[in-house]
PDB file of C-alpha atoms in Angstrom:
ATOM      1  CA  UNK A  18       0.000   0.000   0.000  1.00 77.00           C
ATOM      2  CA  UNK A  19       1.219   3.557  -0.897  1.00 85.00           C
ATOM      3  CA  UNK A  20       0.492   6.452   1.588  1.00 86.00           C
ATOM      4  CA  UNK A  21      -1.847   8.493  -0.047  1.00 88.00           C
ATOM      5  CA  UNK A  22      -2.151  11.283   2.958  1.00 86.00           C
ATOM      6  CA  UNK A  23      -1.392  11.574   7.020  1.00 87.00           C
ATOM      7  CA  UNK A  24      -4.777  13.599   8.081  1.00 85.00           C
ATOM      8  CA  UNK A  25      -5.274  14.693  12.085  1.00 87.00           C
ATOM      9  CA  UNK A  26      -7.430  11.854  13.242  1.00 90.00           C
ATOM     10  CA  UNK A  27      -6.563   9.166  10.414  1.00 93.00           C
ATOM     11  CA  UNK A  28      -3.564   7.974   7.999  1.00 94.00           C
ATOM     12  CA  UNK A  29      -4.715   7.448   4.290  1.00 96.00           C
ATOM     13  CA  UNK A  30      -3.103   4.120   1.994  1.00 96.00           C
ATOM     14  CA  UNK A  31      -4.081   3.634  -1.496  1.00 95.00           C
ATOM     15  CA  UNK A  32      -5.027   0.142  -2.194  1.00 96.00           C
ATOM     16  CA  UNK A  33      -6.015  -0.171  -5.805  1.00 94.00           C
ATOM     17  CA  UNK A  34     -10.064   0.774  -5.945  1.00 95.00           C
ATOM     18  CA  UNK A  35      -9.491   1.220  -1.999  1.00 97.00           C
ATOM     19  CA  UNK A  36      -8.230   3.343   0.492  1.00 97.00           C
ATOM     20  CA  UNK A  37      -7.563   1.988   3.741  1.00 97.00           C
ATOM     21  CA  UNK A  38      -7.357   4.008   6.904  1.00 97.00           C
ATOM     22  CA  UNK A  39      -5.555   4.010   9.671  1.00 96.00           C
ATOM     23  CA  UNK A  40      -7.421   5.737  12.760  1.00 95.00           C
ATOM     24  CA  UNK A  41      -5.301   7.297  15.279  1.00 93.00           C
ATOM     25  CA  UNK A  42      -5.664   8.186  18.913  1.00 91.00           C
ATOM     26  CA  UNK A  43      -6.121  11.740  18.248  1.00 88.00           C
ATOM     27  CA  UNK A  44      -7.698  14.166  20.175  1.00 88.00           C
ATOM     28  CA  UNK A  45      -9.822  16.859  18.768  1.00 82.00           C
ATOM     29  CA  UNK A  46     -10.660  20.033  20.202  1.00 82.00           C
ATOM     30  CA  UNK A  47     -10.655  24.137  19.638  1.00 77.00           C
ATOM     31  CA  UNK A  48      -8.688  26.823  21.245  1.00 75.00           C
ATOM     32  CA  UNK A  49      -7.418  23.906  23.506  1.00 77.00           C
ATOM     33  CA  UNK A  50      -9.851  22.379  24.831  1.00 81.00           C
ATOM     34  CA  UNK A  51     -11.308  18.958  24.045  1.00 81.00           C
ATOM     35  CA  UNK A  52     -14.590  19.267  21.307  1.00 77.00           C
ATOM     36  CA  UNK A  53     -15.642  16.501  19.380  1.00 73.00           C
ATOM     37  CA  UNK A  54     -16.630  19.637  16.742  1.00 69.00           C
ATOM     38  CA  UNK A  55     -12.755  20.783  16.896  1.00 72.00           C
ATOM     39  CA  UNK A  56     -10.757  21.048  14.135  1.00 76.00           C
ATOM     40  CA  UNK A  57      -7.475  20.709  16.158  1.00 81.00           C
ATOM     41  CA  UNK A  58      -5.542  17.867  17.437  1.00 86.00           C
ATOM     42  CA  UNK A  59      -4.683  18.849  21.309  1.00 83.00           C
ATOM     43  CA  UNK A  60      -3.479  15.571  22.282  1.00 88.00           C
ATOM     44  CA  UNK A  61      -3.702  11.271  21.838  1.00 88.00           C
ATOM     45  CA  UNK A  62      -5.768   9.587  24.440  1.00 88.00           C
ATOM     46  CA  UNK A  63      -4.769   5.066  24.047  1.00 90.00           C
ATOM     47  CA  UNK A  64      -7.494   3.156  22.366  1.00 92.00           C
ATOM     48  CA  UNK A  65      -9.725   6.016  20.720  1.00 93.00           C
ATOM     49  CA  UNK A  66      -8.927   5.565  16.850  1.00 93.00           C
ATOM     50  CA  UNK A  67     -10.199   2.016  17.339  1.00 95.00           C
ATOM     51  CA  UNK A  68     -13.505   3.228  19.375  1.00 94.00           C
ATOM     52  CA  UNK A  69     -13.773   5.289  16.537  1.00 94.00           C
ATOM     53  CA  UNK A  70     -12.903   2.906  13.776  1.00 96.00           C
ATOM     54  CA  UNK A  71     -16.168   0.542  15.403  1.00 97.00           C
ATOM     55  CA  UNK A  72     -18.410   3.739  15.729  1.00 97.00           C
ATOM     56  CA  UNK A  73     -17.269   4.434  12.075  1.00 97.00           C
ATOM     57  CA  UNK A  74     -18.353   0.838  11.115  1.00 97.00           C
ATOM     58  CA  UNK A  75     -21.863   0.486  12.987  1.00 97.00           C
ATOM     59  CA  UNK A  76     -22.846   4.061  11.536  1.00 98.00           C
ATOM     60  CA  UNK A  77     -22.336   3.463   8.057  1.00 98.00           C
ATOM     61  CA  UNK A  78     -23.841  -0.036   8.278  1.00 98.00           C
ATOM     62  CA  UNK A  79     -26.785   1.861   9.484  1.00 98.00           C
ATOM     63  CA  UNK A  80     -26.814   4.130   6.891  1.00 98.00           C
ATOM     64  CA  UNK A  81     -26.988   1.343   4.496  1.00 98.00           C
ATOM     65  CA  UNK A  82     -29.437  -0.739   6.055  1.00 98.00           C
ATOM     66  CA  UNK A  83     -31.726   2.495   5.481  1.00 98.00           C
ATOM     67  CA  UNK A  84     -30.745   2.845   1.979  1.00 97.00           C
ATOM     68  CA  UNK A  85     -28.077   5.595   2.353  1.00 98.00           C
ATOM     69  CA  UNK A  86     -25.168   4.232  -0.228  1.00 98.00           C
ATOM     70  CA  UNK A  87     -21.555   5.254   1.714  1.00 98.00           C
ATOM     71  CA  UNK A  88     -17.753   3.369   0.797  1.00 98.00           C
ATOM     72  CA  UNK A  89     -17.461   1.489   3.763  1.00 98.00           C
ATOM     73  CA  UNK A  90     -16.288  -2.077   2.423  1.00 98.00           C
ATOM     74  CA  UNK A  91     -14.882  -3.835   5.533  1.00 97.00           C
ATOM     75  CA  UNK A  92     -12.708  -3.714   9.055  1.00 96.00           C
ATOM     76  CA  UNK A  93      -9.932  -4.932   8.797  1.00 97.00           C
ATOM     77  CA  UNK A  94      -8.280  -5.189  12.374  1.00 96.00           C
ATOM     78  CA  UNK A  95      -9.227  -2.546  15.484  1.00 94.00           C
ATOM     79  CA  UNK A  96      -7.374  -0.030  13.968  1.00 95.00           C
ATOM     80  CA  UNK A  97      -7.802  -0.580   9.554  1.00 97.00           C
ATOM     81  CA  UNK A  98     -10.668  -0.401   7.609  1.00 98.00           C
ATOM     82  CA  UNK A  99     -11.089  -0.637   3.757  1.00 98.00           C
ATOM     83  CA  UNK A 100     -13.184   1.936   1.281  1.00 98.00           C
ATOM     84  CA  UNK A 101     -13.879   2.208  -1.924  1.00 98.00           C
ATOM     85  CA  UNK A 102     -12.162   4.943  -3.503  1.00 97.00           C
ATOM     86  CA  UNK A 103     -14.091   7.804  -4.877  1.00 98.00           C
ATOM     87  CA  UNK A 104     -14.037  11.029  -5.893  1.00 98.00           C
ATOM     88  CA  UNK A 105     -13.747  13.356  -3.262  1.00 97.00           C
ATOM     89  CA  UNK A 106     -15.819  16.843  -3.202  1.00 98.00           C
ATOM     90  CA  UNK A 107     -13.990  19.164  -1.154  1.00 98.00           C
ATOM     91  CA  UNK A 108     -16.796  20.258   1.101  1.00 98.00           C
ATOM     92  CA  UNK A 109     -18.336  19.507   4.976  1.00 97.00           C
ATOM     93  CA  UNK A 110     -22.170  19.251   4.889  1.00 98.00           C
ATOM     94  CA  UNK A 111     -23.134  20.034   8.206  1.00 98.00           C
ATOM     95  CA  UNK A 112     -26.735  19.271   9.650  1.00 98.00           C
ATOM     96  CA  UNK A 113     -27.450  21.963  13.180  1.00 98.00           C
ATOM     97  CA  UNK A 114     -30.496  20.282  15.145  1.00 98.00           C
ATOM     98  CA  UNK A 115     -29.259  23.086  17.553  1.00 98.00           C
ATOM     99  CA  UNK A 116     -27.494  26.197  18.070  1.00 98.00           C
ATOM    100  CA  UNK A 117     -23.736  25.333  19.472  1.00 95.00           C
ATOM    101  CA  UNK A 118     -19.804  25.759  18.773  1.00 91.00           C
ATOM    102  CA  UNK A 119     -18.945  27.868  15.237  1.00 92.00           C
ATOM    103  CA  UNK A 120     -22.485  29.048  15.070  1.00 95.00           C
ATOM    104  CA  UNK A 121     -22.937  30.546  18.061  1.00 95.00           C
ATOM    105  CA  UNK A 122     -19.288  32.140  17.563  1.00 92.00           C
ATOM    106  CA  UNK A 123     -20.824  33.941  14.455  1.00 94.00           C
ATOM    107  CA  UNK A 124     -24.104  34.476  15.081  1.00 96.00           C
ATOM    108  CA  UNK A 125     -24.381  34.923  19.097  1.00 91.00           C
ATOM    109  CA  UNK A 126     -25.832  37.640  19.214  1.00 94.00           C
ATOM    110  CA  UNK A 127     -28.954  36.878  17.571  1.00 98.00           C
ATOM    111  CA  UNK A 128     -29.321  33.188  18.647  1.00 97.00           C
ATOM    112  CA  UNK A 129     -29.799  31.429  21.885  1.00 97.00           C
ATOM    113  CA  UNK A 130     -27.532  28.391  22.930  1.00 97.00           C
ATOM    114  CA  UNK A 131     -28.966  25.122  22.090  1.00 97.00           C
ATOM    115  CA  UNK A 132     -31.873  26.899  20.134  1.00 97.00           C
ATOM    116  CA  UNK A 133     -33.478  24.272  17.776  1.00 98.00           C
ATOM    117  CA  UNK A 134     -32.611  25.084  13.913  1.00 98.00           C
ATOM    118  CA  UNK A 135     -32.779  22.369  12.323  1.00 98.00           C
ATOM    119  CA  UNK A 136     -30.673  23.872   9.066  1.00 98.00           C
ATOM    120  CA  UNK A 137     -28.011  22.569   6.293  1.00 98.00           C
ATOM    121  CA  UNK A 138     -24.807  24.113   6.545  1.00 98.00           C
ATOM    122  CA  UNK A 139     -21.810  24.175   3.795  1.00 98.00           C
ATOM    123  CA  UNK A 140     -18.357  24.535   4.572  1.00 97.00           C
ATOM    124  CA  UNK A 141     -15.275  24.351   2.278  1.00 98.00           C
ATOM    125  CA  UNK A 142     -12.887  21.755   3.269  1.00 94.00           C
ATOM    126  CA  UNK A 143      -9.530  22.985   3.354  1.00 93.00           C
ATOM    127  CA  UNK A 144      -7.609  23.254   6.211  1.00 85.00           C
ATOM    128  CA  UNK A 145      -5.119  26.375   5.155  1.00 89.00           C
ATOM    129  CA  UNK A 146      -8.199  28.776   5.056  1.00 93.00           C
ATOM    130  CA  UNK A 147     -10.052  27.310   8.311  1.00 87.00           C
ATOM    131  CA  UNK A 148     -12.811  25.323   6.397  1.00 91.00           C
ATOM    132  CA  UNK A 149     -14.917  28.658   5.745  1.00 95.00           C
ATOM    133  CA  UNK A 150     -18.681  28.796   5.129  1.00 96.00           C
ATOM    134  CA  UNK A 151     -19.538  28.843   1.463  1.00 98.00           C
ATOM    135  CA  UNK A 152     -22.807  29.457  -0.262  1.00 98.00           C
ATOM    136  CA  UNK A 153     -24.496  27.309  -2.365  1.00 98.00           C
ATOM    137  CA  UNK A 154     -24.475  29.610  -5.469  1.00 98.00           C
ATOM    138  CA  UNK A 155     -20.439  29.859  -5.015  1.00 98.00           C
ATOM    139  CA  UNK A 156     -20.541  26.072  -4.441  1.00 98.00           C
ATOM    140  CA  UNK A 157     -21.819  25.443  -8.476  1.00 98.00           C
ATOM    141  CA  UNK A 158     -19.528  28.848  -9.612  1.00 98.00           C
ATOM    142  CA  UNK A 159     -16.442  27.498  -8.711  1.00 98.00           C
ATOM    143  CA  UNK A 160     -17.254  24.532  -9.898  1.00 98.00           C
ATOM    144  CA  UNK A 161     -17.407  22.586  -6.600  1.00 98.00           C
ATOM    145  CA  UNK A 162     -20.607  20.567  -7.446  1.00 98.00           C
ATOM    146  CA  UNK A 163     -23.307  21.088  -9.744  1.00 98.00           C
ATOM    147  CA  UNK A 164     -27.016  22.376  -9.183  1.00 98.00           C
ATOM    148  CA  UNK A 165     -28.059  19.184  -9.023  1.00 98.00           C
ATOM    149  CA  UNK A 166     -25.937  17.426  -6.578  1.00 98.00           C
ATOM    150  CA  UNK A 167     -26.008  20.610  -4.196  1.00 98.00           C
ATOM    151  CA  UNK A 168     -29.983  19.727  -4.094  1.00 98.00           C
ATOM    152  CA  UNK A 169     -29.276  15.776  -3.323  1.00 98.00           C
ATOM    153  CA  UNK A 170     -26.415  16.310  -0.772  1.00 98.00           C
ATOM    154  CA  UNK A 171     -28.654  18.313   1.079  1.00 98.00           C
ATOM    155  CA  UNK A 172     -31.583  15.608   0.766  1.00 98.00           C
ATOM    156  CA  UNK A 173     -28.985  13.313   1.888  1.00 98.00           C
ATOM    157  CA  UNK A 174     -27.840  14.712   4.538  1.00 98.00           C
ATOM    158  CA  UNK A 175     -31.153  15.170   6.033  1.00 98.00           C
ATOM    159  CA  UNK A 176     -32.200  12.015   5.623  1.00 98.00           C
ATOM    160  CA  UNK A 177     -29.004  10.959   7.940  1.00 98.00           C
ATOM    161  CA  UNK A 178     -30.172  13.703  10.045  1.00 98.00           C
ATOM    162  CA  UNK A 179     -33.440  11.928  10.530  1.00 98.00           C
ATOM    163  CA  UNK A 180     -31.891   8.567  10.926  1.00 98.00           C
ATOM    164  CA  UNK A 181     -29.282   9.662  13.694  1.00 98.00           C
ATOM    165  CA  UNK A 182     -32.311  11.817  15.352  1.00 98.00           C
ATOM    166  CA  UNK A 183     -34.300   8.577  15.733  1.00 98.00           C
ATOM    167  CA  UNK A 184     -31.289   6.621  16.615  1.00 98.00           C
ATOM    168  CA  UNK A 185     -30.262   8.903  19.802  1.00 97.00           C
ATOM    169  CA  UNK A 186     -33.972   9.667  20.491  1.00 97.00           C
ATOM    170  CA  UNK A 187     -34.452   5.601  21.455  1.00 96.00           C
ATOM    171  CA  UNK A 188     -31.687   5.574  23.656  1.00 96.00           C
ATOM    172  CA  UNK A 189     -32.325   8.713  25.163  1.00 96.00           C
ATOM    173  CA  UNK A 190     -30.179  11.276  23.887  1.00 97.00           C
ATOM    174  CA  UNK A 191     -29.652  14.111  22.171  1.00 97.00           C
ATOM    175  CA  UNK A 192     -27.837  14.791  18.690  1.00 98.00           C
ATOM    176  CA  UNK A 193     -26.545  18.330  18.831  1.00 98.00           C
ATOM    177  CA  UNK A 194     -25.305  18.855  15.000  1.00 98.00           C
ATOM    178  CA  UNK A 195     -23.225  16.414  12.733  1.00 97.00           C
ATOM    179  CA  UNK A 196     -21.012  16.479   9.482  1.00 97.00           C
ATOM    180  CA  UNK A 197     -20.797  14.436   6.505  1.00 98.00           C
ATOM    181  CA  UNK A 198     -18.476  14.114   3.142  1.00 98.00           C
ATOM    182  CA  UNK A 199     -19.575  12.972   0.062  1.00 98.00           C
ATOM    183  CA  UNK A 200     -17.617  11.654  -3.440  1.00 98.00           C
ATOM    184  CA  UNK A 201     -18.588  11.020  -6.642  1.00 98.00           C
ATOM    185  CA  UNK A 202     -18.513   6.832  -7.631  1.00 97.00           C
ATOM    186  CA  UNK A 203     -20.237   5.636 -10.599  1.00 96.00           C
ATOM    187  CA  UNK A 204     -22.199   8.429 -11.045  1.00 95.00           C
ATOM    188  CA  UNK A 205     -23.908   8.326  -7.918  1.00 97.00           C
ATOM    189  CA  UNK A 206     -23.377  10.366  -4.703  1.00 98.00           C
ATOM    190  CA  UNK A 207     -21.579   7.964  -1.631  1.00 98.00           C
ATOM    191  CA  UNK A 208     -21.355   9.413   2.287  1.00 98.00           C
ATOM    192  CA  UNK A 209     -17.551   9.430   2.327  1.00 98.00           C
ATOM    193  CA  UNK A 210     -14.726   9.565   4.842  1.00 96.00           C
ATOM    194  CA  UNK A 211     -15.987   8.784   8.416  1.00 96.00           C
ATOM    195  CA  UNK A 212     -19.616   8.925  10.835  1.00 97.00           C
ATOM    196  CA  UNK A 213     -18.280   8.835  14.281  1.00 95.00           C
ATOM    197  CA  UNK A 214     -18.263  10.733  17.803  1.00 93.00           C
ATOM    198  CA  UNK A 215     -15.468  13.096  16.329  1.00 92.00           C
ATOM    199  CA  UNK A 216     -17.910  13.678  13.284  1.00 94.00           C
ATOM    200  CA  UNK A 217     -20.659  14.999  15.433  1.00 96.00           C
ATOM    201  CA  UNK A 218     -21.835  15.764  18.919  1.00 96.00           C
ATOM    202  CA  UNK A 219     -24.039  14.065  21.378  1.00 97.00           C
ATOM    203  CA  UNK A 220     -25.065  15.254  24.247  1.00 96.00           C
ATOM    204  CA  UNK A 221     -26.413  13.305  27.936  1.00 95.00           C
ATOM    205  CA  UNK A 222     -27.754  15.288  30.907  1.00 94.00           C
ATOM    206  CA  UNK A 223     -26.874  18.242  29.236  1.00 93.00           C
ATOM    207  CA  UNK A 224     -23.426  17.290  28.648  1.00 94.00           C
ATOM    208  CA  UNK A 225     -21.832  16.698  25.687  1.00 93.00           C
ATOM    209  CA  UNK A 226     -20.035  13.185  25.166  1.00 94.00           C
ATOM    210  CA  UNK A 227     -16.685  12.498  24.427  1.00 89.00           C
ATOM    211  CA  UNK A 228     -16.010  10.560  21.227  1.00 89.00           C
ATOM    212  CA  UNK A 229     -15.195   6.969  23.015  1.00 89.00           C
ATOM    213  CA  UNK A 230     -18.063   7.064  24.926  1.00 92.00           C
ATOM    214  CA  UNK A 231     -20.584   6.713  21.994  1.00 93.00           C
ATOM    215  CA  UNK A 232     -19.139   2.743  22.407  1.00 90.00           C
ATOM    216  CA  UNK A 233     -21.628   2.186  25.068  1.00 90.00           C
ATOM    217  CA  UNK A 234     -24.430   4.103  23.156  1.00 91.00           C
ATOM    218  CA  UNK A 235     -23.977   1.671  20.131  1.00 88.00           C
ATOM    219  CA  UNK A 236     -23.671  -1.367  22.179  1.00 72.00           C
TER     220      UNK A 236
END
C-alpha cells in the first residue's frame, strides 16, 4: 500500500479501488480544549482511533441498512478499515439540530444556545483557510458541485439527520449537530470519509459526550 495522505485523526493508503485508513488516537478540540466539533488535534488519548474505527463501522452499516449508499467495504483489524475509492468533493455538509460551537461564535448575538434550527450548513474543506462557510451559489460557480448534486447532498444529509435523530432519540439522547463528506462513484453520490463521535456531537444530561463514549451508546 502507498500512503496516499497523514490527516489529524486518520492515515490514508491507497489500495487499488481502496483506500484503507488508519485511525489514530487523536484528540480533537478548539482553542485547547477537548470538542468533538474541533478542528485541532490537542493531544492522543490510548485506544480512541479504534472506538472510533467501530463507531465508524456500525454508523455506516446503518446508513446502508436504510438505503443511504456510503464506501465502507470492511474492518480490517481494530485499527484498519477498507473503502472504496471515490471522488472526493472538497466540502463539509453540516446538519445543526441546535445552536452550538462555530455558530454561536458567528451568530451569538442573535441566537440562543442550544436553540433548535434544524438547518443545512456548507463549509469548504480545506484546512489552510479554516474550512470557511460557502454558499451554495459559489458552491456550483467554482465549480465545486453542480445544481443538481447541491440539491441531493442536502436531501442526503437530512435524511441521515433523521436517521441519527431517531437513533439517539431511542436511547435517550440528544444529537446536537453532525457532518458528513460525500464523493462522486459511478455516477452516484456515496457518504464518504468517516460517521463517528469526532464527526458529530451528542449530548447526555446536558453534557456533551466524548467521542469513546458513543461505544456504550452503540452497544
Amino acid at each position: 500500500m502507498e500512503p496516499a495522505y497523514r490527516g489529524k485523526t486518520k492515515d490514508v493508503y491507497d489500495e487499488g479501488p481502496y483506500l484503507v485508513f488508519h485511525f489514530k488516537d487523536s484528540v480533537l478540540g478548539a482553542d485547547g480544549r477537548e470538542d468533538t466539533g474541533g478542528n485541532e488535534v490537542i493531544g492522543e488519548r490510548r485506544g480512541k482511533g479504534s472506538a472510533i474505527l467501530k463507531q465508524t463501522e456500525f454508523f455506516f452499516k446503518l446508513l446502508e441498512r436504510e438505503g443511504i449508499k456510503t464506501h465502507f467495504v470492511e474492518r480490517m483489524d481494530e485499527r484498519r478499515a477498507r473503502f472504496l475509492k471515490t471522488e472526493r468533493i472538497p466540502l463539509e455538509i453540516i446538519y445543526r439540530f441546535r445552536a452550538y460551537g462555530s455558530f454561536l461564535r458567528r451568530y451569538g448575538r442573535f441566537v440562543r444556545p442550544l436553540e433548535e434550527l434544524n438547518i443545512v450548513e456548507f463549509t469548504l474543506k480545506d484546512d489552510a483557510l479554516g474550512d470557511p462557510p460557502i454558499c451554495e451559489e459559489a458552491i456550483e460557480k467554482l465549480g465545486i458541485a453542480s445544481g443538481e448534486e447541491i440539491a441531493l447532498m442536502k436531501d442526503l444529509t437530512r435524511r441521515v439527520a433523521l436517521i441519527l435523530h431517531e437513533f439517539f432519540e431511542e436511547k435517550g439522547l440528544g444529537i446536537i449537530d453532525f457532518k458528513v463528506e460525500f464523493g462522486r462513484k459511478d455516477g452516484e453520490l456515496l457518504v464518504i470519509d468517516e460517521v463517528s463521535g469526532d464527526t458529530m456531537r451528542v449530548m447526555k444530561d446536558g453534557r456533551i459526550l466524548k467521542s469513546e463514549e458513543l461505544l456504550g451508546v452503540i452497544g
